Amino acid sequence: MIEPRLSAEIKVHALLRLVNQNGGFAVVLKKGDRISGSILIQCVEKGENSRLLENMPSLDGAPNWQQIWPQATDNNKELSDYIAQRFRFDPDMWLIELDIPDAERLIAQMGQ
């Protein structure tokens, strides 16, 4: 039996609201497919220390957000090139940016 899932758009809006309620800044940089688009999250703290998170499939179906861009680099072109490459592969993907300390903790709260 297929379990009902929230749409990508609802997940994104819930995360944006959660970040804003916790004093951070969140914005959609690119809208993806409303229903089933994957979500790529760019986390920053005061505009620095960029890292990317993506929800990877897990065996039990629970959310499994993993850091896919852990490189400590100030070269924004490398990051932009990586993101552009991902969109060539998956044009239905969402890209959102969260500017808040400990963004990973907030994202984990969403999965509960």
mmCIF file of N, CA, C and O in Angstrom:
data_model
loop_
_atom_site.group_PDB
_atom_site.id
_atom_site.type_symbol
_atom_site.label_atom_id
_atom_site.label_comp_id
_atom_site.label_asym_id
_atom_site.label_seq_id
_atom_site.Cartn_x
_atom_site.Cartn_y
_atom_site.Cartn_z
ATOM 1 N N MET A 1 0.838 -1.171 0.000
ATOM 2 C CA MET A 1 0.000 0.000 0.000
ATOM 3 C C MET A 1 0.891 1.245 0.000
ATOM 4 O O MET A 1 1.875 1.321 0.708
ATOM 5 N N ILE A 2 0.530 2.210 -0.782
ATOM 6 C CA ILE A 2 1.289 3.455 -0.878
ATOM 7 C C ILE A 2 0.822 4.414 0.204
ATOM 8 O O ILE A 2 -0.375 4.680 0.346
ATOM 9 N N GLU A 3 1.789 4.906 0.970
ATOM 10 C CA GLU A 3 1.459 5.868 2.020
ATOM 11 C C GLU A 3 1.379 7.273 1.422
ATOM 12 O O GLU A 3 2.188 7.622 0.562
ATOM 13 N N PRO A 4 0.420 8.073 1.875
ATOM 14 C CA PRO A 4 0.338 9.443 1.371
ATOM 15 C C PRO A 4 1.554 10.248 1.833
ATOM 16 O O PRO A 4 2.061 10.051 2.931
ATOM 17 N N ARG A 5 2.025 11.129 0.952
ATOM 18 C CA ARG A 5 3.164 11.977 1.279
ATOM 19 C C ARG A 5 2.780 13.427 1.029
ATOM 20 O O ARG A 5 1.943 13.721 0.173
ATOM 21 N N LEU A 6 3.446 14.313 1.762
ATOM 22 C CA LEU A 6 3.249 15.732 1.515
ATOM 23 C C LEU A 6 3.902 16.115 0.195
ATOM 24 O O LEU A 6 4.930 15.551 -0.175
ATOM 25 N N SER A 7 3.322 17.080 -0.482
ATOM 26 C CA SER A 7 3.918 17.539 -1.729
ATOM 27 C C SER A 7 5.196 18.322 -1.430
ATOM 28 O O SER A 7 5.398 18.829 -0.315
ATOM 29 N N ALA A 8 6.040 18.435 -2.423
ATOM 30 C CA ALA A 8 7.290 19.193 -2.273
ATOM 31 C C ALA A 8 6.984 20.648 -1.915
ATOM 32 O O ALA A 8 7.657 21.237 -1.060
ATOM 33 N N GLU A 9 5.975 21.214 -2.521
ATOM 34 C CA GLU A 9 5.633 22.611 -2.270
ATOM 35 C C GLU A 9 5.227 22.827 -0.805
ATOM 36 O O GLU A 9 5.648 23.806 -0.173
ATOM 37 N N ILE A 10 4.476 21.936 -0.232
ATOM 38 C CA ILE A 10 4.067 22.067 1.171
ATOM 39 C C ILE A 10 5.276 21.927 2.085
ATOM 40 O O ILE A 10 5.418 22.679 3.051
ATOM 41 N N LYS A 11 6.173 20.977 1.776
ATOM 42 C CA LYS A 11 7.379 20.824 2.587
ATOM 43 C C LYS A 11 8.226 22.094 2.556
ATOM 44 O O LYS A 11 8.735 22.539 3.583
ATOM 45 N N VAL A 12 8.380 22.671 1.381
ATOM 46 C CA VAL A 12 9.185 23.886 1.244
ATOM 47 C C VAL A 12 8.559 25.025 2.036
ATOM 48 O O VAL A 12 9.247 25.716 2.798
ATOM 49 N N HIS A 13 7.260 25.245 1.888
ATOM 50 C CA HIS A 13 6.610 26.345 2.603
ATOM 51 C C HIS A 13 6.648 26.136 4.114
ATOM 52 O O HIS A 13 6.808 27.102 4.868
ATOM 53 N N ALA A 14 6.528 24.909 4.564
ATOM 54 C CA ALA A 14 6.621 24.631 6.002
ATOM 55 C C ALA A 14 8.017 24.949 6.524
ATOM 56 O O ALA A 14 8.174 25.539 7.602
ATOM 57 N N LEU A 15 9.035 24.585 5.766
ATOM 58 C CA LEU A 15 10.412 24.872 6.178
ATOM 59 C C LEU A 15 10.686 26.377 6.182
ATOM 60 O O LEU A 15 11.306 26.898 7.114
ATOM 61 N N LEU A 16 10.193 27.093 5.181
ATOM 62 C CA LEU A 16 10.370 28.548 5.143
ATOM 63 C C LEU A 16 9.725 29.208 6.363
ATOM 64 O O LEU A 16 10.319 30.093 6.994
ATOM 65 N N ARG A 17 8.548 28.766 6.690
ATOM 66 C CA ARG A 17 7.846 29.331 7.846
ATOM 67 C C ARG A 17 8.595 29.012 9.146
ATOM 68 O O ARG A 17 8.747 29.869 10.016
ATOM 69 N N LEU A 18 9.076 27.796 9.291
ATOM 70 C CA LEU A 18 9.807 27.398 10.493
ATOM 71 C C LEU A 18 11.075 28.238 10.671
ATOM 72 O O LEU A 18 11.367 28.700 11.772
ATOM 73 N N VAL A 19 11.806 28.450 9.598
ATOM 74 C CA VAL A 19 13.020 29.262 9.666
ATOM 75 C C VAL A 19 12.673 30.702 10.047
ATOM 76 O O VAL A 19 13.318 31.297 10.913
ATOM 77 N N ASN A 20 11.663 31.265 9.406
ATOM 78 C CA ASN A 20 11.267 32.644 9.723
ATOM 79 C C ASN A 20 10.794 32.778 11.170
ATOM 80 O O ASN A 20 11.091 33.776 11.833
ATOM 81 N N GLN A 21 10.084 31.787 11.687
ATOM 82 C CA GLN A 21 9.631 31.823 13.075
ATOM 83 C C GLN A 21 10.784 31.745 14.060
ATOM 84 O O GLN A 21 10.666 32.186 15.192
ATOM 85 N N ASN A 22 11.911 31.186 13.627
ATOM 86 C CA ASN A 22 13.075 31.056 14.492
ATOM 87 C C ASN A 22 14.095 32.172 14.261
ATOM 88 O O ASN A 22 15.254 32.044 14.647
ATOM 89 N N GLY A 23 13.677 33.237 13.613
ATOM 90 C CA GLY A 23 14.520 34.415 13.452
ATOM 91 C C GLY A 23 15.504 34.355 12.303
ATOM 92 O O GLY A 23 16.391 35.201 12.206
ATOM 93 N N GLY A 24 15.348 33.409 11.419
ATOM 94 C CA GLY A 24 16.243 33.299 10.277
ATOM 95 C C GLY A 24 15.611 33.868 9.025
ATOM 96 O O GLY A 24 14.523 34.441 9.040
ATOM 97 N N PHE A 25 16.310 33.715 7.937
ATOM 98 C CA PHE A 25 15.850 34.180 6.637
ATOM 99 C C PHE A 25 15.822 32.986 5.704
ATOM 100 O O PHE A 25 16.783 32.219 5.637
ATOM 101 N N ALA A 26 14.734 32.816 4.983
ATOM 102 C CA ALA A 26 14.589 31.704 4.051
ATOM 103 C C ALA A 26 13.948 32.207 2.769
ATOM 104 O O ALA A 26 13.044 33.039 2.812
ATOM 105 N N VAL A 27 14.440 31.697 1.653
ATOM 106 C CA VAL A 27 13.917 32.141 0.366
ATOM 107 C C VAL A 27 13.990 30.992 -0.648
ATOM 108 O O VAL A 27 14.890 30.157 -0.576
ATOM 109 N N VAL A 28 13.023 30.958 -1.540
ATOM 110 C CA VAL A 28 13.035 30.002 -2.653
ATOM 111 C C VAL A 28 13.850 30.627 -3.774
ATOM 112 O O VAL A 28 13.496 31.693 -4.277
ATOM 113 N N LEU A 29 14.955 29.985 -4.145
ATOM 114 C CA LEU A 29 15.786 30.485 -5.234
ATOM 115 C C LEU A 29 15.318 29.963 -6.585
ATOM 116 O O LEU A 29 15.496 30.613 -7.604
ATOM 117 N N LYS A 30 14.731 28.752 -6.589
ATOM 118 C CA LYS A 30 14.167 28.193 -7.815
ATOM 119 C C LYS A 30 13.047 27.242 -7.442
ATOM 120 O O LYS A 30 13.234 26.359 -6.621
ATOM 121 N N LYS A 31 11.899 27.473 -8.052
ATOM 122 C CA LYS A 31 10.767 26.582 -7.821
ATOM 123 C C LYS A 31 10.908 25.339 -8.682
ATOM 124 O O LYS A 31 11.303 25.413 -9.838
ATOM 125 N N GLY A 32 10.542 24.231 -8.074
ATOM 126 C CA GLY A 32 10.563 22.963 -8.792
ATOM 127 C C GLY A 32 9.155 22.457 -9.011
ATOM 128 O O GLY A 32 8.175 23.203 -8.915
ATOM 129 N N ASP A 33 9.044 21.178 -9.269
ATOM 130 C CA ASP A 33 7.740 20.556 -9.455
ATOM 131 C C ASP A 33 6.951 20.625 -8.152
ATOM 132 O O ASP A 33 7.465 20.279 -7.093
ATOM 133 N N ARG A 34 5.718 21.098 -8.226
ATOM 134 C CA ARG A 34 4.901 21.319 -7.027
ATOM 135 C C ARG A 34 4.642 20.042 -6.249
ATOM 136 O O ARG A 34 4.551 20.069 -5.023
ATOM 137 N N ILE A 35 4.515 18.929 -6.925
ATOM 138 C CA ILE A 35 4.120 17.690 -6.265
ATOM 139 C C ILE A 35 5.322 16.850 -5.844
ATOM 140 O O ILE A 35 5.466 16.487 -4.683
ATOM 141 N N SER A 36 6.182 16.535 -6.788
ATOM 142 C CA SER A 36 7.208 15.537 -6.486
ATOM 143 C C SER A 36 8.636 16.003 -6.726
ATOM 144 O O SER A 36 9.542 15.181 -6.808
ATOM 145 N N GLY A 37 8.855 17.298 -6.827
ATOM 146 C CA GLY A 37 10.212 17.783 -7.045
ATOM 147 C C GLY A 37 11.103 17.498 -5.843
ATOM 148 O O GLY A 37 10.673 17.576 -4.697
ATOM 149 N N SER A 38 12.346 17.151 -6.117
ATOM 150 C CA SER A 38 13.289 16.981 -5.012
ATOM 151 C C SER A 38 13.663 18.370 -4.489
ATOM 152 O O SER A 38 13.443 19.380 -5.152
ATOM 153 N N ILE A 39 14.223 18.406 -3.293
ATOM 154 C CA ILE A 39 14.517 19.685 -2.638
ATOM 155 C C ILE A 39 16.002 19.727 -2.301
ATOM 156 O O ILE A 39 16.522 18.834 -1.646
ATOM 157 N N LEU A 40 16.653 20.765 -2.758
ATOM 158 C CA LEU A 40 18.049 21.023 -2.456
ATOM 159 C C LEU A 40 18.085 22.264 -1.568
ATOM 160 O O LEU A 40 17.494 23.284 -1.910
ATOM 161 N N ILE A 41 18.721 22.145 -0.417
ATOM 162 C CA ILE A 41 18.744 23.242 0.552
ATOM 163 C C ILE A 41 20.158 23.777 0.674
ATOM 164 O O ILE A 41 21.083 23.026 0.976
ATOM 165 N N GLN A 42 20.298 25.076 0.417
ATOM 166 C CA GLN A 42 21.583 25.740 0.613
ATOM 167 C C GLN A 42 21.522 26.437 1.971
ATOM 168 O O GLN A 42 20.714 27.332 2.181
ATOM 169 N N CYS A 43 22.363 25.999 2.894
ATOM 170 C CA CYS A 43 22.403 26.567 4.242
ATOM 171 C C CYS A 43 23.591 27.504 4.354
ATOM 172 O O CYS A 43 24.691 27.168 3.929
ATOM 173 N N VAL A 44 23.353 28.679 4.910
ATOM 174 C CA VAL A 44 24.424 29.630 5.179
ATOM 175 C C VAL A 44 24.210 30.218 6.562
ATOM 176 O O VAL A 44 23.110 30.126 7.126
ATOM 177 N N GLU A 45 25.259 30.801 7.108
ATOM 178 C CA GLU A 45 25.161 31.532 8.369
ATOM 179 C C GLU A 45 25.723 32.915 8.133
ATOM 180 O O GLU A 45 26.904 33.068 7.839
ATOM 181 N N LYS A 46 24.842 33.912 8.183
ATOM 182 C CA LYS A 46 25.209 35.307 7.894
ATOM 183 C C LYS A 46 25.854 35.424 6.521
ATOM 184 O O LYS A 46 26.815 36.146 6.325
ATOM 185 N N GLY A 47 25.322 34.682 5.559
ATOM 186 C CA GLY A 47 25.790 34.739 4.186
ATOM 187 C C GLY A 47 27.062 33.979 3.895
ATOM 188 O O GLY A 47 27.563 34.009 2.777
ATOM 189 N N GLU A 48 27.616 33.266 4.870
ATOM 190 C CA GLU A 48 28.879 32.556 4.683
ATOM 191 C C GLU A 48 28.730 31.080 5.043
ATOM 192 O O GLU A 48 27.713 30.659 5.567
ATOM 193 N N ASN A 49 29.789 30.323 4.789
ATOM 194 C CA ASN A 49 29.846 28.913 5.152
ATOM 195 C C ASN A 49 28.749 28.097 4.449
ATOM 196 O O ASN A 49 27.976 27.387 5.088
ATOM 197 N N SER A 50 28.693 28.214 3.123
ATOM 198 C CA SER A 50 27.666 27.519 2.349
ATOM 199 C C SER A 50 27.829 26.012 2.418
ATOM 200 O O SER A 50 28.936 25.485 2.358
ATOM 201 N N ARG A 51 26.702 25.347 2.562
ATOM 202 C CA ARG A 51 26.659 23.905 2.458
ATOM 203 C C ARG A 51 25.309 23.518 1.867
ATOM 204 O O ARG A 51 24.333 24.245 2.022
ATOM 205 N N LEU A 52 25.304 22.398 1.177
ATOM 206 C CA LEU A 52 24.085 21.920 0.524
ATOM 207 C C LEU A 52 23.615 20.653 1.201
ATOM 208 O O LEU A 52 24.410 19.768 1.522
ATOM 209 N N LEU A 53 22.302 20.564 1.378
ATOM 210 C CA LEU A 53 21.680 19.369 1.940
ATOM 211 C C LEU A 53 20.653 18.846 0.956
ATOM 212 O O LEU A 53 19.983 19.613 0.262
ATOM 213 N N GLU A 54 20.543 17.528 0.926
ATOM 214 C CA GLU A 54 19.529 16.903 0.089
ATOM 215 C C GLU A 54 18.958 15.709 0.834
ATOM 216 O O GLU A 54 19.670 15.027 1.566
ATOM 217 N N ASN A 55 17.681 15.460 0.645
ATOM 218 C CA ASN A 55 17.018 14.331 1.279
ATOM 219 C C ASN A 55 17.323 13.073 0.471
ATOM 220 O O ASN A 55 16.884 12.925 -0.654
ATOM 221 N N MET A 56 18.099 12.187 1.067
ATOM 222 C CA MET A 56 18.476 10.938 0.405
ATOM 223 C C MET A 56 17.501 9.840 0.819
ATOM 224 O O MET A 56 17.045 9.821 1.963
ATOM 225 N N PRO A 57 17.190 8.918 -0.076
ATOM 226 C CA PRO A 57 16.274 7.837 0.269
ATOM 227 C C PRO A 57 16.838 6.969 1.402
ATOM 228 O O PRO A 57 18.029 6.712 1.462
ATOM 229 N N SER A 58 15.954 6.560 2.292
ATOM 230 C CA SER A 58 16.346 5.629 3.351
ATOM 231 C C SER A 58 15.461 4.390 3.255
ATOM 232 O O SER A 58 14.376 4.437 2.672
ATOM 233 N N LEU A 59 15.914 3.316 3.819
ATOM 234 C CA LEU A 59 15.179 2.063 3.714
ATOM 235 C C LEU A 59 13.823 2.109 4.402
ATOM 236 O O LEU A 59 12.867 1.477 3.946
ATOM 237 N N ASP A 60 13.729 2.842 5.508
ATOM 238 C CA ASP A 60 12.463 2.893 6.239
ATOM 239 C C ASP A 60 11.563 4.047 5.801
ATOM 240 O O ASP A 60 10.477 4.225 6.331
ATOM 241 N N GLY A 61 12.010 4.845 4.843
ATOM 242 C CA GLY A 61 11.199 5.941 4.348
ATOM 243 C C GLY A 61 11.284 7.209 5.168
ATOM 244 O O GLY A 61 10.686 8.218 4.821
ATOM 245 N N ALA A 62 12.016 7.192 6.273
ATOM 246 C CA ALA A 62 12.164 8.384 7.114
ATOM 247 C C ALA A 62 13.059 9.405 6.418
ATOM 248 O O ALA A 62 13.932 9.034 5.635
ATOM 249 N N PRO A 63 12.839 10.688 6.683
ATOM 250 C CA PRO A 63 13.693 11.717 6.078
ATOM 251 C C PRO A 63 15.156 11.495 6.459
ATOM 252 O O PRO A 63 15.467 11.163 7.593
ATOM 253 N N ASN A 64 16.032 11.656 5.497
ATOM 254 C CA ASN A 64 17.453 11.417 5.717
ATOM 255 C C ASN A 64 18.225 12.530 5.015
ATOM 256 O O ASN A 64 18.725 12.353 3.921
ATOM 257 N N TRP A 65 18.265 13.708 5.638
ATOM 258 C CA TRP A 65 18.943 14.858 5.052
ATOM 259 C C TRP A 65 20.441 14.687 5.218
ATOM 260 O O TRP A 65 20.934 14.518 6.320
ATOM 261 N N GLN A 66 21.161 14.742 4.093
ATOM 262 C CA GLN A 66 22.606 14.583 4.125
ATOM 263 C C GLN A 66 23.273 15.762 3.451
ATOM 264 O O GLN A 66 22.756 16.310 2.467
ATOM 265 N N GLN A 67 24.438 16.115 3.987
ATOM 266 C CA GLN A 67 25.213 17.198 3.418
ATOM 267 C C GLN A 67 25.923 16.676 2.178
ATOM 268 O O GLN A 67 26.669 15.713 2.231
ATOM 269 N N ILE A 68 25.671 17.336 1.027
ATOM 270 C CA ILE A 68 26.295 16.888 -0.220
ATOM 271 C C ILE A 68 27.347 17.875 -0.709
ATOM 272 O O ILE A 68 28.037 17.595 -1.675
ATOM 273 N N TRP A 69 27.439 19.030 -0.079
ATOM 274 C CA TRP A 69 28.480 20.004 -0.423
ATOM 275 C C TRP A 69 29.131 20.454 0.869
ATOM 276 O O TRP A 69 28.873 21.541 1.382
ATOM 277 N N PRO A 70 30.000 19.635 1.413
ATOM 278 C CA PRO A 70 30.653 20.003 2.669
ATOM 279 C C PRO A 70 31.939 20.778 2.479
ATOM 280 O O PRO A 70 32.572 21.160 3.451
ATOM 281 N N GLN A 71 32.339 20.991 1.220
ATOM 282 C CA GLN A 71 33.614 21.636 0.973
ATOM 283 C C GLN A 71 33.638 23.036 1.579
ATOM 284 O O GLN A 71 32.739 23.838 1.347
ATOM 285 N N ALA A 72 34.659 23.297 2.359
ATOM 286 C CA ALA A 72 34.851 24.633 2.911
ATOM 287 C C ALA A 72 35.576 25.453 1.851
ATOM 288 O O ALA A 72 36.785 25.355 1.684
ATOM 289 N N THR A 73 34.825 26.198 1.091
ATOM 290 C CA THR A 73 35.425 27.009 0.037
ATOM 291 C C THR A 73 34.723 28.354 -0.022
ATOM 292 O O THR A 73 33.526 28.454 0.251
ATOM 293 N N ASP A 74 35.474 29.356 -0.347
ATOM 294 C CA ASP A 74 34.886 30.677 -0.545
ATOM 295 C C ASP A 74 34.628 30.926 -2.020
ATOM 296 O O ASP A 74 34.200 32.000 -2.401
ATOM 297 N N ASN A 75 34.896 29.933 -2.852
ATOM 298 C CA ASN A 75 34.712 30.065 -4.274
ATOM 299 C C ASN A 75 33.253 29.786 -4.625
ATOM 300 O O ASN A 75 32.846 28.637 -4.792
ATOM 301 N N ASN A 76 32.458 30.835 -4.715
ATOM 302 C CA ASN A 76 31.033 30.671 -5.005
ATOM 303 C C ASN A 76 30.798 30.159 -6.422
ATOM 304 O O ASN A 76 29.750 29.590 -6.694
ATOM 305 N N LYS A 77 31.757 30.361 -7.310
ATOM 306 C CA LYS A 77 31.596 29.864 -8.676
ATOM 307 C C LYS A 77 31.551 28.341 -8.697
ATOM 308 O O LYS A 77 30.756 27.757 -9.420
ATOM 309 N N GLU A 78 32.381 27.679 -7.903
ATOM 310 C CA GLU A 78 32.353 26.218 -7.836
ATOM 311 C C GLU A 78 30.987 25.730 -7.387
ATOM 312 O O GLU A 78 30.438 24.791 -7.954
ATOM 313 N N LEU A 79 30.446 26.360 -6.364
ATOM 314 C CA LEU A 79 29.131 25.980 -5.854
ATOM 315 C C LEU A 79 28.051 26.252 -6.895
ATOM 316 O O LEU A 79 27.189 25.413 -7.141
ATOM 317 N N SER A 80 28.108 27.408 -7.537
ATOM 318 C CA SER A 80 27.129 27.744 -8.581
ATOM 319 C C SER A 80 27.196 26.757 -9.737
ATOM 320 O O SER A 80 26.158 26.352 -10.277
ATOM 321 N N ASP A 81 28.408 26.384 -10.129
ATOM 322 C CA ASP A 81 28.567 25.409 -11.212
ATOM 323 C C ASP A 81 27.973 24.060 -10.816
ATOM 324 O O ASP A 81 27.328 23.391 -11.624
ATOM 325 N N TYR A 82 28.202 23.652 -9.575
ATOM 326 C CA TYR A 82 27.657 22.378 -9.096
ATOM 327 C C TYR A 82 26.126 22.408 -9.127
ATOM 328 O O TYR A 82 25.477 21.467 -9.599
ATOM 329 N N ILE A 83 25.546 23.501 -8.636
ATOM 330 C CA ILE A 83 24.083 23.624 -8.617
ATOM 331 C C ILE A 83 23.528 23.630 -10.043
ATOM 332 O O ILE A 83 22.520 22.972 -10.331
ATOM 333 N N ALA A 84 24.179 24.350 -10.951
ATOM 334 C CA ALA A 84 23.730 24.381 -12.351
ATOM 335 C C ALA A 84 23.775 22.985 -12.962
ATOM 336 O O ALA A 84 22.859 22.596 -13.702
ATOM 337 N N GLN A 85 24.814 22.238 -12.641
ATOM 338 C CA GLN A 85 24.918 20.861 -13.137
ATOM 339 C C GLN A 85 23.768 20.010 -12.606
ATOM 340 O O GLN A 85 23.183 19.212 -13.335
ATOM 341 N N ARG A 86 23.431 20.177 -11.336
ATOM 342 C CA ARG A 86 22.318 19.416 -10.752
ATOM 343 C C ARG A 86 21.008 19.748 -11.446
ATOM 344 O O ARG A 86 20.175 18.873 -11.680
ATOM 345 N N PHE A 87 20.786 21.031 -11.797
ATOM 346 C CA PHE A 87 19.544 21.413 -12.469
ATOM 347 C C PHE A 87 19.494 20.906 -13.900
ATOM 348 O O PHE A 87 18.406 20.667 -14.420
ATOM 349 N N ARG A 88 20.636 20.736 -14.544
ATOM 350 C CA ARG A 88 20.624 20.123 -15.878
ATOM 351 C C ARG A 88 20.172 18.671 -15.772
ATOM 352 O O ARG A 88 19.486 18.157 -16.647
ATOM 353 N N PHE A 89 20.548 18.014 -14.693
ATOM 354 C CA PHE A 89 20.166 16.616 -14.463
ATOM 355 C C PHE A 89 18.722 16.500 -13.969
ATOM 356 O O PHE A 89 18.008 15.572 -14.334
ATOM 357 N N ASP A 90 18.284 17.445 -13.124
ATOM 358 C CA ASP A 90 16.948 17.382 -12.511
ATOM 359 C C ASP A 90 16.289 18.762 -12.543
ATOM 360 O O ASP A 90 16.339 19.511 -11.580
ATOM 361 N N PRO A 91 15.656 19.135 -13.667
ATOM 362 C CA PRO A 91 15.064 20.471 -13.783
ATOM 363 C C PRO A 91 13.835 20.688 -12.889
ATOM 364 O O PRO A 91 13.396 21.819 -12.725
ATOM 365 N N ASP A 92 13.289 19.626 -12.301
ATOM 366 C CA ASP A 92 12.119 19.747 -11.426
ATOM 367 C C ASP A 92 12.489 19.977 -9.969
ATOM 368 O O ASP A 92 11.624 20.014 -9.101
ATOM 369 N N MET A 93 13.762 20.141 -9.679
ATOM 370 C CA MET A 93 14.243 20.278 -8.311
ATOM 371 C C MET A 93 13.989 21.699 -7.774
ATOM 372 O O MET A 93 14.018 22.671 -8.515
ATOM 373 N N TRP A 94 13.729 21.778 -6.473
ATOM 374 C CA TRP A 94 13.601 23.050 -5.762
ATOM 375 C C TRP A 94 14.972 23.424 -5.208
ATOM 376 O O TRP A 94 15.722 22.553 -4.778
ATOM 377 N N LEU A 95 15.270 24.716 -5.168
ATOM 378 C CA LEU A 95 16.464 25.209 -4.495
ATOM 379 C C LEU A 95 16.024 26.283 -3.516
ATOM 380 O O LEU A 95 15.421 27.282 -3.919
ATOM 381 N N ILE A 96 16.275 26.039 -2.240
ATOM 382 C CA ILE A 96 15.938 27.044 -1.235
ATOM 383 C C ILE A 96 17.191 27.375 -0.436
ATOM 384 O O ILE A 96 18.104 26.565 -0.332
ATOM 385 N N GLU A 97 17.226 28.590 0.056
ATOM 386 C CA GLU A 97 18.359 29.025 0.875
ATOM 387 C C GLU A 97 17.858 29.376 2.262
ATOM 388 O O GLU A 97 16.857 30.076 2.413
ATOM 389 N N LEU A 98 18.560 28.871 3.253
ATOM 390 C CA LEU A 98 18.254 29.154 4.651
ATOM 391 C C LEU A 98 19.456 29.865 5.253
ATOM 392 O O LEU A 98 20.569 29.368 5.174
ATOM 393 N N ASP A 99 19.218 31.027 5.827
ATOM 394 C CA ASP A 99 20.293 31.759 6.504
ATOM 395 C C ASP A 99 19.923 31.825 7.976
ATOM 396 O O ASP A 99 19.179 32.710 8.410
ATOM 397 N N ILE A 100 20.420 30.848 8.716
ATOM 398 C CA ILE A 100 20.112 30.731 10.132
ATOM 399 C C ILE A 100 21.156 29.813 10.775
ATOM 400 O O ILE A 100 21.600 28.851 10.144
ATOM 401 N N PRO A 101 21.569 30.136 11.998
ATOM 402 C CA PRO A 101 22.495 29.215 12.665
ATOM 403 C C PRO A 101 21.822 27.859 12.903
ATOM 404 O O PRO A 101 20.630 27.787 13.176
ATOM 405 N N ASP A 102 22.584 26.813 12.758
ATOM 406 C CA ASP A 102 22.125 25.450 13.025
ATOM 407 C C ASP A 102 20.899 25.068 12.182
ATOM 408 O O ASP A 102 19.912 24.529 12.680
ATOM 409 N N ALA A 103 20.994 25.358 10.895
ATOM 410 C CA ALA A 103 19.896 25.038 9.978
ATOM 411 C C ALA A 103 19.593 23.548 9.963
ATOM 412 O O ALA A 103 18.433 23.145 9.831
ATOM 413 N N GLU A 104 20.621 22.733 10.124
ATOM 414 C CA GLU A 104 20.421 21.287 10.095
ATOM 415 C C GLU A 104 19.470 20.834 11.206
ATOM 416 O O GLU A 104 18.683 19.923 11.020
ATOM 417 N N ARG A 105 19.537 21.487 12.356
ATOM 418 C CA ARG A 105 18.644 21.133 13.472
ATOM 419 C C ARG A 105 17.194 21.419 13.105
ATOM 420 O O ARG A 105 16.297 20.606 13.332
ATOM 421 N N LEU A 106 16.946 22.568 12.469
ATOM 422 C CA LEU A 106 15.584 22.907 12.064
ATOM 423 C C LEU A 106 15.067 21.937 11.001
ATOM 424 O O LEU A 106 13.910 21.527 11.031
ATOM 425 N N ILE A 107 15.930 21.587 10.067
ATOM 426 C CA ILE A 107 15.527 20.650 9.021
ATOM 427 C C ILE A 107 15.170 19.295 9.623
ATOM 428 O O ILE A 107 14.202 18.660 9.235
ATOM 429 N N ALA A 108 15.953 18.869 10.614
ATOM 430 C CA ALA A 108 15.673 17.603 11.287
ATOM 431 C C ALA A 108 14.319 17.649 11.997
ATOM 432 O O ALA A 108 13.597 16.659 12.034
ATOM 433 N N GLN A 109 13.955 18.799 12.560
ATOM 434 C CA GLN A 109 12.653 18.951 13.218
ATOM 435 C C GLN A 109 11.521 18.739 12.229
ATOM 436 O O GLN A 109 10.472 18.215 12.587
ATOM 437 N N MET A 110 11.723 19.149 10.996
ATOM 438 C CA MET A 110 10.686 18.983 9.983
ATOM 439 C C MET A 110 10.357 17.520 9.749
ATOM 440 O O MET A 110 9.235 17.182 9.439
ATOM 441 N N GLY A 111 11.355 16.655 9.870
ATOM 442 C CA GLY A 111 11.145 15.245 9.577
ATOM 443 C C GLY A 111 10.407 14.493 10.653
ATOM 444 O O GLY A 111 9.973 13.391 10.453
ATOM 445 N N GLN A 112 10.248 15.094 11.831
ATOM 446 C CA GLN A 112 9.604 14.390 12.937
ATOM 447 C C GLN A 112 8.105 14.426 12.835
ATOM 448 O O GLN A 112 7.504 15.230 12.254
#
